[in-house]
PDB file of C-alpha atoms and ligand atoms in Angstrom:
ATOM      1  CA  MET A   1     -43.535 -99.293  30.095  1.00 73.00           C
ATOM      2  CA  HIS A   2     -41.304 -99.775  27.345  1.00 79.00           C
ATOM      3  CA  ILE A   3     -41.662 -98.167  24.238  1.00 87.00           C
ATOM      4  CA  TYR A   4     -40.084 -99.515  20.825  1.00 88.00           C
ATOM      5  CA  SER A   5     -40.589 -98.531  17.187  1.00 95.00           C
ATOM      6  CA  PRO A   6     -38.695 -99.552  14.116  1.00 96.00           C
ATOM      7  CA  GLU A   7     -36.833 -96.985  12.090  1.00 97.00           C
ATOM      8  CA  GLN A   8     -37.402 -98.327   8.641  1.00 98.00           C
ATOM      9  CA  LYS A   9     -36.048 -97.256   4.939  1.00 98.00           C
ATOM     10  CA  ILE A  10     -38.485 -96.927   2.710  1.00 98.00           C
ATOM     11  CA  GLU A  11     -38.220 -97.713  -1.045  1.00 96.00           C
ATOM     12  CA  HIS A  12     -39.766 -95.082  -3.493  1.00 97.00           C
ATOM     13  CA  LEU A  13     -39.238 -94.499  -7.144  1.00 97.00           C
ATOM     14  CA  LEU A  14     -39.307 -91.088  -6.317  1.00 98.00           C
ATOM     15  CA  TYR A  15     -36.538 -91.319  -3.646  1.00 98.00           C
ATOM     16  CA  LYS A  16     -34.387 -93.351  -6.172  1.00 98.00           C
ATOM     17  CA  SER A  17     -34.707 -90.654  -8.950  1.00 98.00           C
ATOM     18  CA  LYS A  18     -33.975 -87.691  -6.641  1.00 98.00           C
ATOM     19  CA  ASN A  19     -31.148 -89.587  -4.702  1.00 98.00           C
ATOM     20  CA  VAL A  20     -32.107 -89.083  -1.248  1.00 98.00           C
ATOM     21  CA  GLN A  21     -32.695 -91.596   1.275  1.00 98.00           C
ATOM     22  CA  VAL A  22     -36.039 -91.859   3.436  1.00 98.00           C
ATOM     23  CA  TYR A  23     -36.609 -93.558   6.683  1.00 98.00           C
ATOM     24  CA  LEU A  24     -39.668 -93.772   8.472  1.00 98.00           C
ATOM     25  CA  LYS A  25     -39.999 -93.758  11.982  1.00 98.00           C
ATOM     26  CA  ARG A  26     -42.836 -96.307  12.878  1.00 98.00           C
ATOM     27  CA  ASP A  27     -44.295 -94.815  15.724  1.00 97.00           C
ATOM     28  CA  ASP A  28     -47.856 -96.425  14.271  1.00 96.00           C
ATOM     29  CA  MET A  29     -46.289 -99.705  15.437  1.00 96.00           C
ATOM     30  CA  ILE A  30     -45.840 -98.767  19.261  1.00 94.00           C
ATOM     31  CA  HIS A  31     -49.580 -99.873  19.939  1.00 94.00           C
ATOM     32  CA  PRO A  32     -52.710-100.564  17.977  1.00 93.00           C
ATOM     33  CA  PHE A  33     -54.663 -98.101  20.185  1.00 95.00           C
ATOM     34  CA  ILE A  34     -52.091 -96.213  22.089  1.00 93.00           C
ATOM     35  CA  SER A  35     -51.175 -95.121  18.934  1.00 84.00           C
ATOM     36  CA  GLY A  36     -47.961 -93.080  17.668  1.00 85.00           C
ATOM     37  CA  ASN A  37     -47.086 -90.181  19.527  1.00 94.00           C
ATOM     38  CA  LYS A  38     -49.913 -90.458  22.226  1.00 96.00           C
ATOM     39  CA  TRP A  39     -48.164 -93.272  23.871  1.00 95.00           C
ATOM     40  CA  ARG A  40     -45.255 -91.059  24.304  1.00 96.00           C
ATOM     41  CA  LYS A  41     -47.159 -88.245  25.470  1.00 97.00           C
ATOM     42  CA  LEU A  42     -48.859 -90.013  27.899  1.00 97.00           C
ATOM     43  CA  LYS A  43     -45.932 -92.226  29.538  1.00 96.00           C
ATOM     44  CA  TYR A  44     -44.483 -89.282  32.239  1.00 97.00           C
ATOM     45  CA  ASN A  45     -48.209 -88.445  32.904  1.00 97.00           C
ATOM     46  CA  LEU A  46     -49.225 -91.799  33.912  1.00 97.00           C
ATOM     47  CA  GLN A  47     -45.931 -91.979  35.872  1.00 97.00           C
ATOM     48  CA  LYS A  48     -47.035 -88.564  37.609  1.00 98.00           C
ATOM     49  CA  ALA A  49     -50.681 -89.816  38.147  1.00 98.00           C
ATOM     50  CA  GLN A  50     -49.345 -92.683  39.911  1.00 98.00           C
ATOM     51  CA  GLU A  51     -47.094 -91.006  42.038  1.00 98.00           C
ATOM     52  CA  GLU A  52     -50.128 -88.633  43.302  1.00 98.00           C
ATOM     53  CA  GLN A  53     -51.908 -91.751  43.665  1.00 98.00           C
ATOM     54  CA  LYS A  54     -54.728 -90.582  41.256  1.00 98.00           C
ATOM     55  CA  THR A  55     -57.289 -93.043  40.349  1.00 98.00           C
ATOM     56  CA  THR A  56     -59.051 -91.537  37.441  1.00 98.00           C
ATOM     57  CA  LEU A  57     -57.715 -89.973  34.286  1.00 98.00           C
ATOM     58  CA  VAL A  58     -59.838 -87.203  32.561  1.00 98.00           C
ATOM     59  CA  THR A  59     -59.269 -85.901  29.437  1.00 98.00           C
ATOM     60  CA  PHE A  60     -60.765 -83.888  26.292  1.00 98.00           C
ATOM     61  CA  GLY A  61     -60.960 -84.385  22.573  1.00 97.00           C
ATOM     62  CA  GLY A  62     -63.116 -84.243  19.555  1.00 96.00           C
ATOM     63  CA  ALA A  63     -65.400 -87.385  18.280  1.00 95.00           C
ATOM     64  CA  TRP A  64     -62.655 -88.842  16.323  1.00 95.00           C
ATOM     65  CA  SER A  65     -59.944 -88.127  18.827  1.00 95.00           C
ATOM     66  CA  ASN A  66     -56.708 -90.411  18.832  1.00 95.00           C
ATOM     67  CA  HIS A  67     -56.007 -89.207  22.336  1.00 97.00           C
ATOM     68  CA  LEU A  68     -59.174 -90.337  23.598  1.00 98.00           C
ATOM     69  CA  LEU A  69     -58.423 -93.675  22.799  1.00 98.00           C
ATOM     70  CA  ALA A  70     -55.232 -93.873  23.714  1.00 97.00           C
ATOM     71  CA  THR A  71     -56.264 -92.614  27.334  1.00 98.00           C
ATOM     72  CA  ALA A  72     -59.118 -94.974  27.421  1.00 98.00           C
ATOM     73  CA  CYS A  73     -56.370 -98.102  26.408  1.00 98.00           C
ATOM     74  CA  SER A  74     -54.006 -96.620  28.888  1.00 97.00           C
ATOM     75  CA  GLY A  75     -56.432 -96.496  31.845  1.00 98.00           C
ATOM     76  CA  ALA A  76     -57.461 -99.749  31.218  1.00 98.00           C
ATOM     77  CA  THR A  77     -53.996-101.512  31.138  1.00 97.00           C
ATOM     78  CA  TYR A  78     -52.903 -99.494  33.984  1.00 97.00           C
ATOM     79  CA  GLN A  79     -56.089 -99.602  36.450  1.00 97.00           C
ATOM     80  CA  TYR A  80     -57.503 -96.204  35.946  1.00 98.00           C
ATOM     81  CA  LYS A  81     -61.033 -95.320  35.516  1.00 98.00           C
ATOM     82  CA  THR A  82     -61.263 -93.022  32.671  1.00 98.00           C
ATOM     83  CA  ILE A  83     -63.752 -90.248  32.069  1.00 98.00           C
ATOM     84  CA  GLY A  84     -63.702 -88.501  28.349  1.00 98.00           C
ATOM     85  CA  PHE A  85     -65.247 -85.090  27.701  1.00 98.00           C
ATOM     86  CA  VAL A  86     -66.352 -85.034  23.961  1.00 98.00           C
ATOM     87  CA  ARG A  87     -66.456 -81.838  22.039  1.00 97.00           C
ATOM     88  CA  GLY A  88     -70.084 -81.375  20.380  1.00 96.00           C
ATOM     89  CA  GLU A  89     -73.294 -83.285  20.520  1.00 94.00           C
ATOM     90  CA  ASP A  90     -73.816 -86.652  21.335  1.00 96.00           C
ATOM     91  CA  ILE A  91     -72.987 -89.254  18.644  1.00 95.00           C
ATOM     92  CA  ASN A  92     -71.508 -92.744  18.031  1.00 95.00           C
ATOM     93  CA  ASN A  93     -68.902 -93.707  16.099  1.00 96.00           C
ATOM     94  CA  PRO A  94     -66.071 -96.756  16.185  1.00 96.00           C
ATOM     95  CA  VAL A  95     -63.348 -94.582  18.186  1.00 97.00           C
ATOM     96  CA  LEU A  96     -65.891 -93.542  20.698  1.00 98.00           C
ATOM     97  CA  ASP A  97     -67.365 -97.257  20.699  1.00 97.00           C
ATOM     98  CA  MET A  98     -63.758 -98.674  21.425  1.00 97.00           C
ATOM     99  CA  CYS A  99     -63.141 -95.902  24.046  1.00 98.00           C
ATOM    100  CA  LYS A 100     -66.439 -97.405  25.567  1.00 98.00           C
ATOM    101  CA  LEU A 101     -65.322-101.253  25.360  1.00 98.00           C
ATOM    102  CA  PHE A 102     -62.034 -99.658  27.195  1.00 98.00           C
ATOM    103  CA  GLY A 103     -64.278 -98.861  30.262  1.00 98.00           C
ATOM    104  CA  MET A 104     -64.049 -94.860  29.323  1.00 98.00           C
ATOM    105  CA  LYS A 105     -67.095 -92.650  30.397  1.00 98.00           C
ATOM    106  CA  LEU A 106     -67.920 -90.366  27.699  1.00 98.00           C
ATOM    107  CA  ARG A 107     -69.304 -86.741  28.456  1.00 98.00           C
ATOM    108  CA  PHE A 108     -70.458 -84.862  25.610  1.00 98.00           C
ATOM    109  CA  VAL A 109     -70.550 -81.259  26.195  1.00 98.00           C
ATOM    110  CA  SER A 110     -71.438 -78.439  23.738  1.00 97.00           C
ATOM    111  CA  ARG A 111     -68.660 -76.266  21.931  1.00 96.00           C
ATOM    112  CA  GLU A 112     -69.185 -73.447  24.468  1.00 97.00           C
ATOM    113  CA  ASP A 113     -68.672 -75.343  27.497  1.00 97.00           C
ATOM    114  CA  TYR A 114     -65.736 -77.544  26.028  1.00 97.00           C
ATOM    115  CA  LYS A 115     -63.542 -74.249  25.873  1.00 96.00           C
ATOM    116  CA  ASP A 116     -63.155 -74.057  29.546  1.00 97.00           C
ATOM    117  CA  LYS A 117     -61.775 -77.600  30.494  1.00 97.00           C
ATOM    118  CA  LEU A 118     -60.466 -76.609  33.896  1.00 97.00           C
ATOM    119  CA  LYS A 119     -64.139 -75.668  34.559  1.00 97.00           C
ATOM    120  CA  LEU A 120     -65.606 -79.051  33.673  1.00 98.00           C
ATOM    121  CA  PHE A 121     -62.733 -80.771  35.808  1.00 98.00           C
ATOM    122  CA  GLU A 122     -63.419 -78.688  38.651  1.00 97.00           C
ATOM    123  CA  GLN A 123     -66.975 -79.446  38.636  1.00 96.00           C
ATOM    124  CA  LEU A 124     -66.094 -83.521  38.690  1.00 97.00           C
ATOM    125  CA  GLU A 125     -67.071 -85.339  41.982  1.00 93.00           C
ATOM    126  CA  ASN A 126     -64.256 -86.739  43.407  1.00 94.00           C
ATOM    127  CA  LYS A 127     -61.745 -84.362  41.735  1.00 96.00           C
ATOM    128  CA  GLU A 128     -59.213 -84.505  44.061  1.00 97.00           C
ATOM    129  CA  LYS A 129     -58.588 -88.329  42.816  1.00 98.00           C
ATOM    130  CA  CYS A 130     -58.407 -86.939  39.069  1.00 98.00           C
ATOM    131  CA  TYR A 131     -55.711 -86.555  37.060  1.00 98.00           C
ATOM    132  CA  PHE A 132     -55.950 -83.794  34.214  1.00 98.00           C
ATOM    133  CA  ILE A 133     -54.652 -84.641  30.740  1.00 98.00           C
ATOM    134  CA  ASP A 134     -55.453 -81.699  28.652  1.00 97.00           C
ATOM    135  CA  GLU A 135     -56.736 -82.152  24.815  1.00 95.00           C
ATOM    136  CA  GLY A 136     -54.265 -84.137  22.551  1.00 92.00           C
ATOM    137  CA  GLY A 137     -51.923 -85.337  25.966  1.00 94.00           C
ATOM    138  CA  ALA A 138     -50.756 -81.723  25.549  1.00 95.00           C
ATOM    139  CA  ASN A 139     -47.867 -80.460  28.573  1.00 96.00           C
ATOM    140  CA  SER A 140     -44.563 -80.560  29.703  1.00 97.00           C
ATOM    141  CA  GLU A 141     -44.522 -84.221  30.693  1.00 97.00           C
ATOM    142  CA  ALA A 142     -45.487 -85.343  27.169  1.00 97.00           C
ATOM    143  CA  THR A 143     -42.300 -83.405  25.558  1.00 98.00           C
ATOM    144  CA  TRP A 144     -40.511 -85.579  27.743  1.00 97.00           C
ATOM    145  CA  GLY A 145     -41.568 -88.532  26.223  1.00 97.00           C
ATOM    146  CA  CYS A 146     -41.521 -87.429  22.730  1.00 97.00           C
ATOM    147  CA  LYS A 147     -37.766 -86.481  23.371  1.00 97.00           C
ATOM    148  CA  GLU A 148     -36.905 -90.074  23.859  1.00 97.00           C
ATOM    149  CA  LEU A 149     -37.552 -90.736  20.439  1.00 97.00           C
ATOM    150  CA  VAL A 150     -34.519 -89.184  18.912  1.00 98.00           C
ATOM    151  CA  ASP A 151     -32.573 -91.011  21.801  1.00 96.00           C
ATOM    152  CA  GLU A 152     -34.034 -94.195  19.940  1.00 96.00           C
ATOM    153  CA  LEU A 153     -32.611 -93.265  16.589  1.00 97.00           C
ATOM    154  CA  ALA A 154     -29.629 -95.658  15.076  1.00 96.00           C
ATOM    155  CA  ASN A 155     -29.121 -93.406  12.353  1.00 97.00           C
ATOM    156  CA  THR A 156     -27.960 -89.703  12.229  1.00 98.00           C
ATOM    157  CA  TYR A 157     -30.373 -87.516  10.001  1.00 98.00           C
ATOM    158  CA  ASP A 158     -29.888 -84.433   7.974  1.00 98.00           C
ATOM    159  CA  HIS A 159     -33.865 -83.665   8.373  1.00 98.00           C
ATOM    160  CA  ILE A 160     -36.714 -85.186  10.529  1.00 98.00           C
ATOM    161  CA  PHE A 161     -40.119 -84.621   9.257  1.00 98.00           C
ATOM    162  CA  CYS A 162     -43.411 -84.748  11.640  1.00 98.00           C
ATOM    163  CA  ALA A 163     -46.987 -83.489  11.776  1.00 98.00           C
ATOM    164  CA  ALA A 164     -47.911 -80.771  14.262  1.00 98.00           C
ATOM    165  CA  GLY A 165     -51.408 -80.505  16.115  1.00 97.00           C
ATOM    166  CA  THR A 166     -50.575 -78.926  19.311  1.00 96.00           C
ATOM    167  CA  GLY A 167     -47.015 -78.897  18.631  1.00 97.00           C
ATOM    168  CA  THR A 168     -45.960 -80.900  21.656  1.00 97.00           C
ATOM    169  CA  THR A 169     -44.379 -83.660  19.771  1.00 98.00           C
ATOM    170  CA  ALA A 170     -42.343 -81.354  17.689  1.00 98.00           C
ATOM    171  CA  ALA A 171     -41.285 -79.503  21.049  1.00 98.00           C
ATOM    172  CA  GLY A 172     -40.167 -82.872  22.353  1.00 98.00           C
ATOM    173  CA  ILE A 173     -38.112 -83.775  19.023  1.00 98.00           C
ATOM    174  CA  ALA A 174     -36.701 -80.044  19.117  1.00 98.00           C
ATOM    175  CA  GLN A 175     -35.397 -80.899  22.594  1.00 98.00           C
ATOM    176  CA  GLY A 176     -34.102 -83.950  22.056  1.00 98.00           C
ATOM    177  CA  ILE A 177     -31.962 -82.892  18.856  1.00 98.00           C
ATOM    178  CA  GLN A 178     -30.645 -80.177  21.214  1.00 98.00           C
ATOM    179  CA  GLU A 179     -29.689 -82.320  23.733  1.00 97.00           C
ATOM    180  CA  GLN A 180     -27.653 -84.509  21.598  1.00 97.00           C
ATOM    181  CA  ASN A 181     -26.036 -81.874  20.005  1.00 97.00           C
ATOM    182  CA  LEU A 182     -27.428 -82.641  16.462  1.00 98.00           C
ATOM    183  CA  LYS A 183     -27.116 -80.674  13.395  1.00 98.00           C
ATOM    184  CA  THR A 184     -30.370 -82.289  12.346  1.00 98.00           C
ATOM    185  CA  LYS A 185     -33.286 -79.784  10.949  1.00 98.00           C
ATOM    186  CA  LEU A 186     -36.510 -80.793  11.796  1.00 98.00           C
ATOM    187  CA  HIS A 187     -39.368 -79.953   9.582  1.00 98.00           C
ATOM    188  CA  VAL A 188     -42.651 -79.537  11.110  1.00 98.00           C
ATOM    189  CA  ILE A 189     -46.441 -79.429   9.012  1.00 98.00           C
ATOM    190  CA  PRO A 190     -49.143 -77.958  11.194  1.00 98.00           C
ATOM    191  CA  VAL A 191     -52.234 -79.968  10.352  1.00 98.00           C
ATOM    192  CA  LEU A 192     -54.477 -77.054  11.008  1.00 97.00           C
ATOM    193  CA  LYS A 193     -54.819 -73.371   8.992  1.00 97.00           C
ATOM    194  CA  ASN A 194     -52.703 -70.524  10.115  1.00 97.00           C
ATOM    195  CA  GLY A 195     -50.213 -72.983  12.090  1.00 97.00           C
ATOM    196  CA  GLY A 196     -47.745 -70.252  12.763  1.00 97.00           C
ATOM    197  CA  PHE A 197     -48.683 -70.358  16.398  1.00 97.00           C
ATOM    198  CA  ILE A 198     -46.953 -73.782  16.729  1.00 97.00           C
ATOM    199  CA  LEU A 199     -43.561 -72.237  17.090  1.00 97.00           C
ATOM    200  CA  ASP A 200     -45.144 -69.969  20.237  1.00 97.00           C
ATOM    201  CA  GLU A 201     -46.214 -73.540  21.567  1.00 96.00           C
ATOM    202  CA  ILE A 202     -43.187 -74.956  21.056  1.00 97.00           C
ATOM    203  CA  GLN A 203     -41.344 -72.232  22.915  1.00 97.00           C
ATOM    204  CA  LYS A 204     -43.740 -72.372  25.914  1.00 96.00           C
ATOM    205  CA  TYR A 205     -42.066 -75.899  26.634  1.00 97.00           C
ATOM    206  CA  HIS A 206     -38.635 -73.796  26.346  1.00 96.00           C
ATOM    207  CA  ALA A 207     -37.662 -76.073  23.237  1.00 96.00           C
ATOM    208  CA  PRO A 208     -35.500 -74.556  21.107  1.00 96.00           C
ATOM    209  CA  ILE A 209     -36.639 -73.066  17.488  1.00 97.00           C
ATOM    210  CA  ASP A 210     -33.450 -72.216  15.689  1.00 97.00           C
ATOM    211  CA  GLN A 211     -33.221 -75.709  13.980  1.00 98.00           C
ATOM    212  CA  ILE A 212     -36.691 -75.753  13.075  1.00 98.00           C
ATOM    213  CA  GLU A 213     -38.721 -74.996   9.769  1.00 98.00           C
ATOM    214  CA  LEU A 214     -42.133 -74.702   9.786  1.00 98.00           C
ATOM    215  CA  HIS A 215     -44.293 -75.521   6.586  1.00 98.00           C
ATOM    216  CA  LEU A 216     -47.484 -73.555   6.519  1.00 98.00           C
ATOM    217  CA  ASP A 217     -48.723 -74.654   3.254  1.00 97.00           C
ATOM    218  CA  TYR A 218     -49.943 -78.083   3.482  1.00 98.00           C
ATOM    219  CA  HIS A 219     -53.085 -77.773   5.723  1.00 98.00           C
ATOM    220  CA  PHE A 220     -55.289 -78.411   3.148  1.00 98.00           C
ATOM    221  CA  GLY A 221     -57.872 -76.358   4.309  1.00 98.00           C
ATOM    222  CA  GLY A 222     -57.737 -76.893   7.979  1.00 97.00           C
ATOM    223  CA  TYR A 223     -57.733 -79.617  10.796  1.00 95.00           C
ATOM    224  CA  ALA A 224     -59.221 -83.241   9.298  1.00 93.00           C
ATOM    225  CA  LYS A 225     -60.064 -81.119   6.163  1.00 96.00           C
ATOM    226  CA  VAL A 226     -58.860 -82.873   2.762  1.00 96.00           C
ATOM    227  CA  LYS A 227     -58.641 -82.211  -0.797  1.00 96.00           C
ATOM    228  CA  PRO A 228     -58.395 -84.632  -3.597  1.00 96.00           C
ATOM    229  CA  GLU A 229     -54.718 -84.354  -4.438  1.00 97.00           C
ATOM    230  CA  LEU A 230     -53.882 -85.103  -0.672  1.00 98.00           C
ATOM    231  CA  ILE A 231     -56.396 -88.221  -0.987  1.00 97.00           C
ATOM    232  CA  ASN A 232     -54.863 -89.440  -4.222  1.00 97.00           C
ATOM    233  CA  PHE A 233     -51.723 -89.012  -2.698  1.00 98.00           C
ATOM    234  CA  VAL A 234     -52.360 -90.989   0.411  1.00 97.00           C
ATOM    235  CA  LYS A 235     -53.993 -93.682  -1.898  1.00 96.00           C
ATOM    236  CA  ASN A 236     -50.646 -93.978  -3.988  1.00 97.00           C
ATOM    237  CA  TYR A 237     -48.344 -93.818  -1.067  1.00 98.00           C
ATOM    238  CA  ILE A 238     -50.070 -96.898   0.826  1.00 97.00           C
ATOM    239  CA  LYS A 239     -49.868 -98.703  -2.738  1.00 96.00           C
ATOM    240  CA  ALA A 240     -46.455 -98.034  -3.277  1.00 97.00           C
ATOM    241  CA  THR A 241     -44.962 -98.897   0.054  1.00 98.00           C
ATOM    242  CA  GLY A 242     -47.296-100.915   1.838  1.00 97.00           C
ATOM    243  CA  VAL A 243     -47.386 -98.591   4.625  1.00 98.00           C
ATOM    244  CA  MET A 244     -50.664 -97.398   5.696  1.00 97.00           C
ATOM    245  CA  ILE A 245     -51.065 -93.704   6.426  1.00 97.00           C
ATOM    246  CA  GLU A 246     -54.096 -91.343   7.281  1.00 97.00           C
ATOM    247  CA  PRO A 247     -54.863 -87.932   5.733  1.00 97.00           C
ATOM    248  CA  THR A 248     -55.389 -85.901   8.753  1.00 97.00           C
ATOM    249  CA  TYR A 249     -51.693 -86.234  10.098  1.00 97.00           C
ATOM    250  CA  THR A 250     -48.913 -88.359   8.592  1.00 98.00           C
ATOM    251  CA  GLY A 251     -50.541 -87.920   5.070  1.00 98.00           C
ATOM    252  CA  LYS A 252     -50.237 -84.136   5.228  1.00 98.00           C
ATOM    253  CA  ALA A 253     -46.560 -84.235   6.658  1.00 98.00           C
ATOM    254  CA  MET A 254     -45.745 -87.069   3.925  1.00 98.00           C
ATOM    255  CA  TYR A 255     -47.117 -84.787   1.363  1.00 98.00           C
ATOM    256  CA  ALA A 256     -45.301 -82.367   2.204  1.00 98.00           C
ATOM    257  CA  LEU A 257     -42.024 -84.301   2.331  1.00 98.00           C
ATOM    258  CA  HIS A 258     -42.610 -85.571  -1.194  1.00 98.00           C
ATOM    259  CA  ASP A 259     -43.401 -82.199  -2.498  1.00 98.00           C
ATOM    260  CA  LEU A 260     -40.318 -80.642  -1.163  1.00 98.00           C
ATOM    261  CA  ILE A 261     -38.246 -83.655  -2.570  1.00 98.00           C
ATOM    262  CA  GLU A 262     -39.984 -83.165  -6.237  1.00 98.00           C
ATOM    263  CA  LYS A 263     -39.311 -79.575  -6.040  1.00 98.00           C
ATOM    264  CA  ASP A 264     -35.314 -80.406  -5.473  1.00 98.00           C
ATOM    265  CA  TYR A 265     -35.379 -78.746  -1.893  1.00 98.00           C
ATOM    266  CA  PHE A 266     -32.897 -81.095  -0.750  1.00 98.00           C
ATOM    267  CA  GLN A 267     -29.267 -81.903  -1.527  1.00 97.00           C
ATOM    268  CA  GLU A 268     -28.340 -85.554  -3.292  1.00 97.00           C
ATOM    269  CA  GLY A 269     -27.491 -87.825  -0.803  1.00 97.00           C
ATOM    270  CA  THR A 270     -29.518 -86.671   2.136  1.00 98.00           C
ATOM    271  CA  LYS A 271     -30.641 -88.590   4.700  1.00 98.00           C
ATOM    272  CA  ILE A 272     -34.502 -87.843   5.545  1.00 98.00           C
ATOM    273  CA  LEU A 273     -36.541 -89.319   8.830  1.00 98.00           C
ATOM    274  CA  ILE A 274     -40.076 -89.061   8.796  1.00 98.00           C
ATOM    275  CA  VAL A 275     -42.315 -89.768  11.621  1.00 98.00           C
ATOM    276  CA  HIS A 276     -45.580 -91.738  11.194  1.00 98.00           C
ATOM    277  CA  THR A 277     -47.104 -90.706  14.009  1.00 97.00           C
ATOM    278  CA  GLY A 278     -49.905 -92.926  14.133  1.00 95.00           C
ATOM    279  CA  GLY A 279     -53.374 -92.669  14.610  1.00 93.00           C
ATOM    280  CA  LEU A 280     -54.857 -94.860  11.966  1.00 94.00           C
ATOM    281  CA  THR A 281     -58.306 -95.487  13.357  1.00 92.00           C
ATOM    282  CA  GLY A 282     -58.842 -92.012  12.417  1.00 89.00           C
ATOM    283  CA  LEU A 283     -59.071 -93.440   9.115  1.00 90.00           C
ATOM    284  CA  LEU A 284     -62.325 -95.192   9.626  1.00 89.00           C
ATOM    285  CA  GLY A 285     -63.922 -91.524   9.914  1.00 88.00           C
ATOM    286  CA  GLN A 286     -62.358 -90.595   6.541  1.00 90.00           C
ATOM    287  CA  LEU A 287     -62.711 -93.988   4.306  1.00 90.00           C
ATOM    288  CA  GLU A 288     -65.821 -92.638   2.371  1.00 90.00           C
ATOM    289  CA  LYS A 289     -63.703 -89.805   1.050  1.00 91.00           C
ATOM    290  CA  PHE A 290     -61.242 -92.365  -0.453  1.00 90.00           C
ATOM    291  CA  ASP A 291     -64.407 -93.341  -3.188  1.00 75.00           C
ATOM    292  CA  LYS A 292     -64.754 -89.960  -4.745  1.00 55.00           C
TER     293      LYS A 292
HETATM  294  C1  LIG B   1     -52.096 -86.215  17.881  1.00 67.09           C
HETATM  295  C2  LIG B   1     -51.590 -86.617  16.655  1.00 67.09           C
HETATM  296  C3  LIG B   1     -50.508 -85.717  16.320  1.00 67.09           C
HETATM  297  C4  LIG B   1     -50.342 -84.417  16.760  1.00 67.09           C
HETATM  298  O1  LIG B   1     -49.596 -84.586  17.732  1.00 67.09           O
HETATM  299  P1  LIG B   1     -48.919 -83.052  18.491  1.00 67.09           P
HETATM  300  O2  LIG B   1     -47.907 -83.298  19.377  1.00 67.09           O
HETATM  301  O3  LIG B   1     -50.386 -82.574  19.277  1.00 67.09           O
HETATM  302  O4  LIG B   1     -48.553 -82.121  17.548  1.00 67.09           O
HETATM  303  C5  LIG B   1     -49.925 -86.275  15.096  1.00 67.09           C
HETATM  304  N1  LIG B   1     -50.293 -87.404  14.299  1.00 67.09           N
HETATM  305  C6  LIG B   1     -51.424 -88.057  15.186  1.00 67.09           C
HETATM  306  C7  LIG B   1     -51.610 -89.535  14.057  1.00 67.09           C
HETATM  307  C8  LIG B   1     -51.994 -87.779  16.127  1.00 67.09           C
HETATM  308  O5  LIG B   1     -52.782 -88.744  16.339  1.00 67.09           O
END
């Protein structure tokens, strides 16, 4: 499977006035349903599932999970059955409906049962034919796929920005930066509250952290939480650039980048890349917040 996403220079009045160059790695354009980093994270897992002659991909996620949808679509593409354990009560939404269209069997489990994912997996019939993929697709194989993002870059950057949920994508990018001997600083924006744990996660994958800066103040209250200033920011960004972003991940990372540019955090002439990690179907669950 070939993965490609463009590296696009973005014109914005703020960048011009502060004399910084900002590029966007359009991982949102990798695939409409296996969006952004989720394709990179699945790549080597799908290879391993094939080597191990598994027939079913089993994974886990919340009701709006981009990863569930990505797994459902890759399963349909590469002839795997898919089972998705969904956290919480039995509900319907456009993302889950699309998972079902791709043939995924959904199993809703209580928040309590959801905590022990291995146990849920062990209880499956035919589990020897099943391939376990953790929530968000987080594992070492996933970091190998994310590392390749750095190999694809045509330019050299002083700074790379990305949002973090589990930190797997950031770990892969950090490995890529190290492997290529780049001086690039990696700025990671956890989208959850108390995101300090992301550094431990990154280290678990044996990725280097010496060039990483963690920005802990852009979570806006926690995972999938928003505030009016974030919603306004996302709205204005979309209008000013023609690039669709959502407020759960890329919106928060982009807010952080713009805030730091405004505060003259960067020297003039600095070249910055921000990764658009995709996940635009998640916007369907947030749209009503935009009218307020
Ligand atoms: C899953 C996801 C992330 C978080 O990636 P991690 O590797 O878990 O840190 C970021 N952006 C989008 C759009 C996602 O769907």
